[in-house]
Amino acid sequence: MRKNVIRILKIMLNHWGYLASGLFFMLGFAIFSGTSVSLAIPLMDNVFKTSSEVIIHKTVASFFDGTQSAIAQFVSSHGSLFRITSKEALEPLLNNLNEVMKHTDPHLLLWIISGTLILIVILKNIFFYGQRVLFANLRGRTIKDIRDLMYKKYLFQSLAFFNENKVGDSLVRMVSDVQIIGNFFVNSLFNSLRELLLIIIFAWIALFLNPKLFLISLILLPIFSILVHFLGNKIKKYSKRIQQQSSSMFSVIEEKLNSMRIVKAFSREQYEREKFAEINNKHFKFWLKSRIYHAFNVPLSEFNSVITGVIVLLIGGYQILDPNINFSFGSFIAFMLAIFSMLHPMKAITKAYANIRKALVSLERISEILNRESEISESSSSVEKLSFNNNIEYSSVSFAYNDSAKVLNNINMKINKGERVALVGGSGSGKTTLVNLLERMYDPTDGEILIDGLNIKDYKLNDLRNLLGTVTQESILFSETISNNISYGTLKEISDDEIMLAARIAYADEFIDSLPDRYNTLLHTRASNLSGGQKQRLCIARAIVADPPILIFAEAPSALDTEAEMKVQKAIEQATKNRTVIVIAHRLSTILSSDKIVVMDGGEIVGMGKHEELLETCARYKILYDLQFNDPE
């Protein structure tokens, strides 16, 4: 936990200017707050008190001359105001100033004190506003940096991470948890610091006025602190459960709203409503228990305030009435104001403590992501790879997810430059995994994959993937313009002509030119304003826009009408010219002319060769062929 907190503080220190300025304004606010309380002493002892002293100072000028003389007299005998280290050292100055006020016209003194109070309040609020604005900047910039770091971490995780973690949970961490860190940790941290400074200032004033009475007023503090700690632990416990339920709720919402076609097709609306209601109800129960414990904070603070106030009032009252104790009514009022001014900051710190305990749960959750390193990374000695010259080789490659059974087992295969290689086999045979390993979405459990004789782990990751153009089985497009979706396939800055060339090769220009905004047409969510065939052709254009030497084509299951399928096949044939091509095939009719067909079953290669050879030598291929081309008897 300490490491996680230190990370947040380090991020804050990136904006140290706002931090330092905010602390300066915070200190000024605390000092002026304490000064305003101290004005009660001259107000009660010198204005609202009958006195037979001779009035010397009847004008503002005369009063300030007297004040200046009192300070000068003190400085001449003590050296400097900044050398005051104790109450005893300060008393001569206070006595001198008190003498000046005793001989000042009460009406004049009332105006002076009132004017001073207004000035102090103005300055106090200027400093308060300044620290709020500065710390708002600091908090906002810190949260922005945390979100940037988290998004970067998510982007560079391996595909295995996203297979194992729900999107809803990631959304809660990125949005809700980070927001909680901003509101309940960073904000509460600085609010607590401000309130602590106020407590120190008011405590110093109270201690200065009456040390014995101040120490008596602190009797209840240990009991109060224990109760606050107990409530904080309870709040943290239920905050953790709330965030876990929020993740489940977001995941259910995200998954079902994206799959509404299936929900409606099978009339599962009521089932999904009941399932969500159960999760939502659990979330409500945890939230309610958290609020119940949270609600104890105010009554507990209020009770502590009343008990403390009554004790101070009783003991202080007796001291004022005792002629043997030098404790004036003005000092008592100032003491009471200081003590009660401490109580509000103490309440605020209590609330902030509860918020921080709640925020620590979110801090743990985001730290799980920030501390996580991707399984896929570059070595410090990685080399550039800008061209493909000879071949791709799978050498004794095996792969398993975590500790589960092997998905691939001892794969040995070579793909020469310029070859068109098709991977065929039933679902779960390992075809897609074989391609994912080449793209380093995962790394092999055993063995190695070589391009031009060098292990792909030794290449720079961007260079490796720039050699590969990928058309996925599902046509995934973004809610951006057609031009941006095509240019997404390259890291280089490319011209409009290059984008249009890629579209022509993929036969996508045919429908793009008929759109009102052509290449500037904005796609809807999941590209719902395009047909299936149009989406596939755009994906092909995206894959070839960077002119990669190797094209990976995960053939989509047949879901198009005959005309659309013919257009897509024409686009594939055009796009794959003069490239090394790896096709994950579902329909054998599209790959019969391939240079090499690799037949997979149960994570192993059971046949490899041309179509005619495999019909003679590979029983599994013969079965697949008969299923698709021969009518059952």
XYZ file of C-alpha atoms in Angstrom:
633
model
C 0.000 0.000 0.000
C 2.818 2.386 0.883
C 4.353 1.826 -2.557
C 1.034 2.659 -4.224
C 0.629 5.882 -2.230
C 4.212 6.906 -3.001
C 3.499 6.452 -6.727
C 0.544 8.862 -6.525
C 2.664 11.387 -4.616
C 5.409 11.121 -7.257
C 2.859 11.833 -9.983
C 1.745 14.899 -8.001
C 5.343 16.092 -7.746
C 5.473 16.285 -11.540
C 3.352 19.407 -10.998
C 5.361 20.712 -8.032
C 4.691 24.348 -8.934
C 0.978 23.966 -8.193
C 1.828 21.998 -5.046
C 4.242 24.600 -3.655
C 1.958 27.529 -4.513
C -1.052 25.747 -3.039
C 0.799 25.042 0.213
C 1.818 28.715 0.452
C -1.786 29.878 0.019
C -2.956 27.184 2.432
C -0.546 28.440 5.102
C -1.700 32.025 4.550
C -5.332 30.955 4.943
C -4.551 29.178 8.236
C -2.607 32.153 9.649
C -5.313 34.686 8.797
C -7.966 32.337 10.219
C -6.110 32.232 13.524
C -5.511 35.997 13.517
C -9.224 36.712 13.146
C -9.950 34.722 16.328
C -7.329 36.668 18.301
C -9.195 39.943 17.682
C -11.747 38.819 20.286
C -9.275 39.677 23.084
C -9.002 43.451 22.490
C -12.664 43.562 21.478
C -13.850 42.164 24.812
C -11.129 43.507 27.126
C -10.690 47.014 25.731
C -13.892 47.941 23.864
C -16.742 46.326 25.790
C -15.223 46.880 29.226
C -15.795 49.892 31.458
C -12.456 51.609 32.142
C -11.357 54.755 33.930
C -8.103 55.012 31.956
C -7.173 58.397 30.469
C -7.898 58.527 26.731
C -4.731 59.478 24.833
C -5.381 58.170 21.329
C -8.468 59.773 19.773
C -7.503 59.515 16.091
C -6.352 56.701 13.826
C -2.997 58.410 13.298
C -2.435 58.730 17.025
C -3.343 55.071 17.573
C -0.921 53.813 14.914
C 1.829 56.098 16.255
C 1.309 54.538 19.688
C 1.332 51.016 18.212
C 4.529 51.744 16.283
C 6.219 53.103 19.411
C 5.197 49.994 21.421
C 6.704 47.691 18.761
C 9.859 49.810 18.446
C 10.338 49.744 22.223
C 10.046 45.952 22.255
C 12.443 45.525 19.321
C 15.042 47.809 20.910
C 15.114 45.667 24.020
C 14.683 42.206 22.408
C 16.416 42.614 19.035
C 13.746 41.290 16.583
C 10.172 40.020 16.435
C 11.447 36.882 14.679
C 13.472 35.873 17.741
C 10.382 35.262 19.851
C 10.410 31.600 20.887
C 8.129 31.504 23.947
C 5.074 33.048 25.514
C 7.251 34.742 28.152
C 9.321 36.457 25.454
C 6.159 37.741 23.756
C 4.408 39.032 26.875
C 6.278 42.410 27.021
C 5.091 43.234 23.492
C 1.519 42.205 24.288
C 1.582 44.302 27.447
C 2.853 47.323 25.475
C 0.094 46.928 22.864
C -2.501 46.404 25.587
C -1.440 49.686 27.190
C -1.926 51.480 23.862
C -5.444 50.050 23.519
C -6.325 50.919 27.144
C -5.654 54.568 26.352
C -7.549 54.518 23.010
C -11.080 55.845 22.597
C -13.363 52.701 22.685
C -15.411 53.903 19.718
C -12.253 54.447 17.665
C -10.885 51.065 18.738
C -14.162 49.393 17.745
C -13.857 50.853 14.227
C -10.183 49.856 13.976
C -10.866 46.282 15.093
C -13.856 46.024 12.749
C -11.834 47.317 9.802
C -8.958 44.971 10.651
C -11.373 42.049 10.844
C -12.807 42.870 7.399
C -9.297 43.131 5.948
C -8.250 39.825 7.510
C -11.394 38.064 6.255
C -10.768 39.405 2.730
C -7.161 38.211 2.812
C -8.187 34.877 4.328
C -10.673 34.245 1.537
C -8.215 35.339 -1.155
C -5.784 32.745 0.156
C -8.606 30.187 0.459
C -9.673 30.754 -3.145
C -6.054 30.596 -4.319
C -5.355 27.270 -2.644
C -8.635 25.789 -3.920
C -7.844 26.749 -7.527
C -4.215 25.601 -7.303
C -5.084 22.273 -5.708
C -7.931 21.742 -8.197
C -5.308 22.121 -10.941
C -2.994 19.732 -9.117
C -5.759 17.183 -8.556
C -7.011 17.371 -12.144
C -3.547 17.058 -13.655
C -2.679 14.152 -11.343
C -5.857 12.284 -12.305
C -5.210 13.019 -15.992
C -1.709 11.540 -15.647
C -3.039 8.451 -13.835
C -5.622 7.830 -16.563
C -2.946 8.276 -19.235
C -0.706 5.754 -17.448
C -3.548 3.260 -17.047
C -4.642 3.529 -20.670
C -1.041 3.055 -21.776
C -0.797 -0.045 -19.563
C -3.991 -1.461 -21.047
C -2.851 -0.791 -24.615
C 0.421 -2.647 -24.145
C -0.959 -5.716 -22.359
C -0.915 -9.030 -24.191
C -3.994 -10.521 -25.806
C -4.083 -13.066 -22.963
C -4.840 -10.261 -20.501
C -7.937 -9.173 -22.421
C -9.095 -12.763 -22.779
C -8.972 -13.176 -19.002
C -10.326 -9.762 -17.897
C -13.754 -8.263 -18.510
C -14.090 -4.994 -20.377
C -16.570 -3.761 -17.742
C -13.972 -4.166 -15.010
C -11.465 -2.157 -17.035
C -14.050 0.607 -17.513
C -14.738 0.772 -13.758
C -11.008 1.015 -13.005
C -10.405 3.671 -15.670
C -13.449 5.809 -14.840
C -14.901 5.110 -11.397
C -11.780 4.068 -9.480
C -9.651 6.877 -10.877
C -12.425 9.389 -10.115
C -12.575 8.108 -6.534
C -8.815 8.562 -6.234
C -9.252 12.171 -7.362
C -12.224 13.024 -5.172
C -11.595 10.956 -2.074
C -7.815 10.599 -1.944
C -6.046 13.554 -3.548
C -8.794 16.013 -2.593
C -9.182 14.620 0.933
C -5.408 14.576 1.383
C -5.078 18.313 0.806
C -8.284 19.131 2.642
C -6.891 17.209 5.602
C -3.611 19.099 5.374
C -5.468 22.420 5.345
C -7.617 21.421 8.308
C -4.537 20.145 10.145
C -2.843 23.522 9.673
C -5.944 25.222 11.066
C -5.938 22.885 14.062
C -2.256 23.645 14.689
C -2.852 27.419 14.481
C -5.929 27.339 16.740
C -4.261 24.871 19.124
C -1.246 27.185 19.386
C -3.541 30.131 20.215
C -5.445 28.081 22.833
C -2.220 26.730 24.303
C -0.786 30.242 24.436
C -3.860 31.632 26.227
C -4.360 28.809 28.749
C -2.164 25.677 28.566
C -3.907 23.870 31.454
C -7.395 24.359 30.062
C -6.237 23.333 26.587
C -4.764 20.034 27.818
C -7.957 19.235 29.745
C -10.023 19.802 26.585
C -8.074 17.044 24.818
C -9.160 14.283 27.216
C -11.654 12.748 24.794
C -9.347 12.757 21.749
C -7.913 9.174 22.148
C -11.403 7.644 22.479
C -12.581 9.658 19.491
C -9.607 8.522 17.382
C -10.236 4.821 18.137
C -13.872 5.087 17.048
C -12.878 6.925 13.850
C -10.351 4.182 13.013
C -12.993 1.472 13.518
C -15.435 3.237 11.193
C -12.693 3.752 8.605
C -11.960 0.008 8.427
C -15.647 -0.801 7.978
C -15.994 1.786 5.220
C -12.933 0.410 3.394
C -14.313 -3.143 3.607
C -17.627 -2.272 2.005
C -16.048 0.106 -0.517
C -14.039 -2.825 -1.854
C -17.180 -4.912 -2.238
C -18.970 -2.021 -3.943
C -16.229 -1.685 -6.571
C -16.242 -5.434 -7.220
C -19.989 -5.376 -7.765
C -19.639 -2.286 -9.970
C -17.214 -4.202 -12.178
C -19.667 -7.099 -12.494
C -22.525 -4.725 -13.240
C -20.587 -2.813 -15.923
C -19.480 -6.079 -17.531
C -23.055 -7.400 -17.720
C -24.349 -4.112 -19.147
C -21.550 -3.832 -21.726
C -21.844 -7.464 -22.838
C -25.643 -7.583 -23.119
C -26.076 -4.186 -24.804
C -23.503 -5.230 -27.402
C -25.361 -8.532 -27.902
C -28.921 -7.205 -27.950
C -29.656 -8.999 -31.236
C -29.194 -12.385 -29.508
C -31.065 -11.341 -26.355
C -34.118 -10.390 -28.399
C -33.841 -13.300 -30.809
C -34.242 -15.771 -27.944
C -36.683 -13.651 -25.899
C -34.289 -13.410 -22.949
C -35.241 -9.861 -21.910
C -36.911 -10.998 -18.666
C -34.061 -13.382 -17.829
C -31.453 -10.652 -18.327
C -33.553 -8.179 -16.309
C -33.688 -10.600 -13.355
C -29.978 -11.373 -13.632
C -29.106 -7.678 -13.617
C -31.545 -6.987 -10.749
C -29.716 -9.554 -8.601
C -26.326 -7.925 -9.212
C -27.778 -4.450 -8.738
C -29.400 -5.513 -5.450
C -26.073 -6.779 -4.082
C -24.461 -3.508 -5.097
C -27.223 -1.601 -3.258
C -26.797 -3.642 -0.053
C -23.050 -3.049 0.079
C -23.550 0.641 -0.728
C -26.173 0.981 2.038
C -23.944 -0.632 4.672
C -21.100 1.675 3.645
C -23.368 4.727 4.008
C -24.631 3.525 7.411
C -21.090 3.408 8.779
C -20.269 6.660 7.001
C -23.276 8.346 8.644
C -21.773 7.737 12.092
C -19.045 10.289 11.380
C -21.163 13.417 11.861
C -22.961 12.352 15.095
C -19.669 11.143 16.527
C -17.966 14.438 15.726
C -20.963 16.408 17.037
C -20.977 14.489 20.319
C -17.239 15.060 20.723
C -17.722 18.783 20.041
C -20.475 19.199 22.648
C -18.626 17.272 25.378
C -15.424 19.220 24.722
C -17.306 22.542 24.669
C -19.105 21.838 27.972
C -15.832 20.878 29.715
C -14.108 24.054 28.462
C -17.084 26.227 29.435
C -17.262 24.852 32.998
C -13.535 24.992 33.790
C -12.932 28.258 31.924
C -15.897 29.886 33.634
C -14.527 29.008 37.068
C -11.117 30.441 36.120
C -12.656 33.778 35.035
C -14.604 34.028 38.279
C -11.491 33.243 40.356
C -9.734 36.578 41.102
C -6.465 34.758 41.768
C -6.179 33.533 38.172
C -5.101 36.011 35.507
C -7.525 34.907 32.787
C -9.557 37.744 31.284
C -12.976 37.502 29.705
C -11.511 38.487 26.321
C -8.889 35.739 26.586
C -11.609 33.228 27.498
C -13.735 34.227 24.488
C -10.692 33.953 22.210
C -9.855 30.588 23.794
C -13.420 29.335 23.214
C -13.363 30.558 19.614
C -10.032 28.791 19.057
C -11.274 25.521 20.595
C -14.551 25.532 18.679
C -12.720 26.583 15.519
C -10.672 23.394 15.949
C -13.774 21.228 16.064
C -14.879 21.858 12.479
C -11.443 20.924 11.066
C -11.516 17.819 13.263
C -14.887 16.856 11.755
C -13.483 17.505 8.290
C -10.444 15.325 9.005
C -12.758 12.583 10.284
C -14.710 12.718 7.030
C -11.505 12.901 4.993
C -10.117 9.884 6.841
C -13.220 7.873 5.931
C -12.899 9.030 2.304
C -9.222 8.113 2.189
C -9.978 4.640 3.559
C -12.572 4.265 0.825
C -10.154 5.549 -1.795
C -7.443 3.088 -0.747
C -9.598 0.322 -2.220
C -9.624 2.078 -5.596
C -5.905 2.802 -5.253
C -5.256 -0.928 -4.846
C -7.373 -1.689 -7.912
C -5.658 0.799 -10.230
C -2.257 -0.205 -8.841
C -2.935 -3.788 -9.937
C -2.942 -2.454 -13.497
C -0.111 0.068 -13.080
C 2.101 -2.622 -11.492
C 1.303 -5.210 -14.156
C 3.904 -5.922 -16.808
C 2.872 -7.374 -20.137
C 4.007 -10.883 -21.005
C 4.920 -9.538 -24.449
C 7.882 -7.166 -24.371
C 10.987 -6.225 -26.322
C 14.434 -7.232 -25.149
C 17.034 -4.504 -24.612
C 19.017 -5.957 -27.525
C 16.108 -6.114 -30.007
C 17.003 -5.381 -33.626
C 15.255 -3.623 -36.481
C 13.430 -5.653 -39.097
C 12.330 -3.618 -42.101
C 12.030 -6.288 -44.799
C 11.089 -9.937 -45.339
C 13.627 -11.797 -47.443
C 13.472 -15.597 -47.109
C 11.029 -17.517 -44.942
C 9.005 -17.948 -41.775
C 9.792 -21.035 -39.718
C 7.937 -22.637 -36.811
C 10.465 -24.784 -34.947
C 9.080 -27.267 -32.370
C 6.450 -24.738 -31.298
C 4.045 -25.639 -28.485
C 1.611 -23.382 -26.681
C -0.787 -23.569 -23.719
C -2.907 -20.937 -21.983
C -1.688 -20.739 -18.375
C -1.387 -24.316 -17.055
C -4.123 -25.781 -19.228
C -3.700 -28.462 -21.866
C -1.610 -27.594 -24.907
C -3.403 -25.798 -27.717
C -0.464 -26.405 -30.075
C 1.933 -29.326 -29.815
C 5.319 -29.541 -31.525
C 4.535 -27.526 -34.638
C 7.222 -27.597 -37.331
C 6.517 -25.684 -40.520
C 8.247 -23.425 -43.016
C 6.582 -20.721 -45.138
C 8.747 -19.421 -47.979
C 8.592 -15.882 -49.297
C 5.891 -15.481 -51.947
C 3.993 -18.631 -50.930
C 0.268 -18.745 -50.369
C -0.315 -20.994 -47.363
C -3.735 -22.065 -46.119
C -4.459 -23.346 -42.617
C -7.444 -25.676 -42.471
C -9.021 -27.758 -39.733
C -11.971 -27.919 -37.423
C -12.787 -25.366 -34.737
C -10.271 -25.532 -31.889
C -7.603 -27.190 -34.010
C -5.152 -24.313 -33.361
C -5.241 -22.382 -36.658
C -5.865 -18.925 -35.136
C -3.408 -19.548 -32.296
C -0.707 -20.358 -34.848
C -1.202 -16.941 -36.459
C -1.467 -15.120 -33.106
C 1.952 -16.495 -32.136
C 3.472 -15.122 -35.361
C 2.084 -11.659 -34.516
C 3.361 -12.044 -30.910
C -0.099 -11.675 -29.412
C 1.254 -14.528 -27.282
C 4.674 -16.147 -26.992
C 5.222 -19.903 -27.472
C 5.386 -22.056 -24.367
C 8.134 -24.084 -26.085
C 10.069 -23.753 -29.316
C 10.581 -20.646 -31.423
C 9.314 -18.820 -34.478
C 11.935 -17.492 -36.890
C 11.697 -14.901 -39.642
C 14.716 -14.925 -41.947
C 16.497 -17.153 -39.436
C 16.109 -14.909 -36.378
C 13.716 -15.471 -33.462
C 10.826 -12.991 -33.644
C 11.381 -12.231 -29.926
C 14.628 -10.532 -30.969
C 12.905 -8.089 -33.325
C 11.465 -4.744 -32.334
C 7.754 -5.336 -31.791
C 6.591 -2.524 -34.097
C 8.949 -3.669 -36.862
C 7.650 -7.234 -36.601
C 4.013 -6.194 -36.833
C 4.718 -3.737 -39.655
C 5.752 -6.756 -41.756
C 2.292 -8.217 -41.258
C -1.019 -6.997 -42.628
C -3.936 -8.612 -40.817
C -7.548 -9.081 -41.847
C -9.408 -10.473 -38.857
C -12.302 -12.910 -39.026
C -14.651 -10.306 -37.545
C -14.743 -7.032 -39.482
C -13.777 -4.615 -36.704
C -13.962 -0.940 -37.650
C -13.960 2.225 -35.538
C -16.495 5.054 -35.275
C -14.311 7.345 -37.369
C -14.164 8.356 -41.017
C -13.532 5.777 -43.729
C -10.223 7.527 -44.463
C -9.086 7.225 -40.825
C -10.105 3.564 -40.690
C -7.993 2.740 -43.734
C -4.978 4.803 -42.588
C -5.159 3.023 -39.206
C -3.224 0.203 -40.891
C 0.069 2.131 -40.952
C 2.150 4.102 -38.476
C 3.443 6.350 -41.254
C 1.903 9.593 -42.443
C 0.258 8.739 -45.751
C -1.402 10.798 -48.453
C -5.007 10.686 -49.621
C -3.777 9.111 -52.857
C -2.243 6.182 -50.939
C -5.498 5.695 -49.028
C -7.487 5.690 -52.272
C -5.011 3.261 -53.856
C -5.511 0.796 -51.017
C -9.283 1.172 -51.384
C -9.052 0.487 -55.141
C -6.954 -2.650 -54.618
C -9.560 -3.903 -52.123
C -12.420 -2.913 -54.489
C -13.765 -0.692 -51.707
C -13.735 2.434 -53.886
C -16.795 1.049 -55.659
C -19.114 1.796 -52.703
C -17.051 4.601 -51.120
C -17.454 6.816 -54.194
C -21.214 6.435 -53.973
C -21.365 7.789 -50.411
C -22.234 11.516 -49.977
C -18.993 12.330 -48.101
C -16.955 9.578 -49.772
C -13.768 9.011 -47.705
C -14.913 11.488 -45.046
C -18.048 9.467 -44.302
C -18.281 8.822 -40.558
C -18.960 5.200 -39.640
C -21.588 4.410 -37.007
C -20.889 2.228 -33.975
C -19.647 -1.184 -35.189
C -19.886 0.256 -38.751
C -23.614 -0.451 -38.785
C -24.113 1.867 -41.785
C -22.143 -0.550 -44.004
C -22.994 -4.027 -45.229
C -20.960 -7.095 -44.237
C -19.143 -7.236 -47.575
C -18.348 -3.517 -47.497
C -16.879 -3.847 -44.009
C -14.694 -6.774 -45.103
C -13.340 -4.837 -48.077
C -12.502 -1.859 -45.841
C -10.622 -4.220 -43.530
C -8.642 -5.522 -46.497
C -7.795 -1.931 -47.526
C -6.595 -1.235 -43.988
C -4.399 -4.347 -44.001
C -2.618 -3.458 -47.254
C -2.336 0.339 -46.974
C 1.188 0.017 -45.488
C 2.130 -2.456 -48.283
C 3.219 -5.241 -45.875
C 5.147 -8.165 -47.413
C 3.141 -10.728 -45.408
C -0.653 -10.789 -45.372
C -2.603 -12.765 -42.787
C -6.182 -13.355 -43.774
C -8.616 -14.907 -41.300
C -11.435 -15.840 -43.619
C -14.851 -14.950 -42.240
C -17.554 -17.622 -42.099
C -19.961 -17.384 -45.023
C -22.510 -14.714 -44.115
C -22.744 -12.833 -47.400
C -24.934 -13.131 -50.431
C -23.368 -14.530 -53.590
C -22.683 -11.139 -55.201
C -21.092 -9.658 -52.052
C -18.976 -12.789 -51.543
C -17.696 -12.618 -55.131
C -16.655 -8.976 -54.594
C -14.839 -9.848 -51.386
C -13.035 -12.774 -53.040
C -12.035 -10.500 -55.905
C -10.650 -8.023 -53.364
C -8.716 -10.807 -51.633
C -7.186 -12.008 -54.888
C -6.106 -8.492 -55.817
C -4.747 -7.696 -52.352
C -2.716 -10.909 -52.066
C -0.807 -10.511 -55.338
C 2.971 -10.531 -54.907
C 2.747 -11.155 -51.153
C 3.403 -13.999 -48.802
C -0.086 -14.992 -47.681
C -1.337 -17.012 -44.724
C -5.050 -17.786 -44.909
C -7.115 -19.298 -42.106
C -9.682 -21.055 -44.273
C -13.200 -22.156 -43.429
C -14.226 -22.963 -47.003
C -11.894 -25.217 -48.954
C -13.210 -23.822 -52.233
C -11.245 -20.604 -51.622
C -7.837 -22.245 -51.066
C -7.645 -25.182 -53.506
C -4.944 -23.425 -55.558
C -2.755 -22.596 -52.548
C 0.954 -23.395 -52.753
C 0.698 -25.217 -49.444
C -2.240 -26.401 -47.371
C -1.573 -27.156 -43.713
C -4.132 -29.473 -42.126
C -4.495 -29.173 -38.354
C -6.287 -31.337 -35.840
C -6.054 -31.278 -32.042
C -3.244 -28.710 -32.042
C -1.003 -30.749 -34.357
C -0.192 -30.714 -38.054
C -1.647 -33.910 -39.558
C -1.043 -33.067 -43.191
C 0.828 -30.603 -45.406
C 0.991 -30.240 -49.169
C -1.027 -29.265 -52.226
C -4.708 -30.068 -52.623
C -4.234 -33.123 -54.855
C -1.512 -34.576 -52.606
C -3.591 -34.192 -49.461
C -6.600 -35.924 -50.985
C -4.316 -38.940 -51.432
C -2.253 -38.794 -48.227
C -4.309 -37.034 -45.484
C -7.473 -38.704 -44.168
C -8.506 -35.651 -42.153
C -8.326 -33.409 -45.224
C -10.297 -35.948 -47.254
C -13.055 -35.865 -44.611
C -13.149 -32.044 -44.634
C -13.276 -32.036 -48.448
C -16.066 -34.608 -48.636
C -18.120 -32.709 -46.064
C -18.027 -29.556 -48.161
C -18.107 -30.880 -51.732
C -19.843 -34.261 -51.729
C -23.529 -34.661 -50.976
C -24.230 -37.003 -48.064
C -25.687 -40.300 -49.097
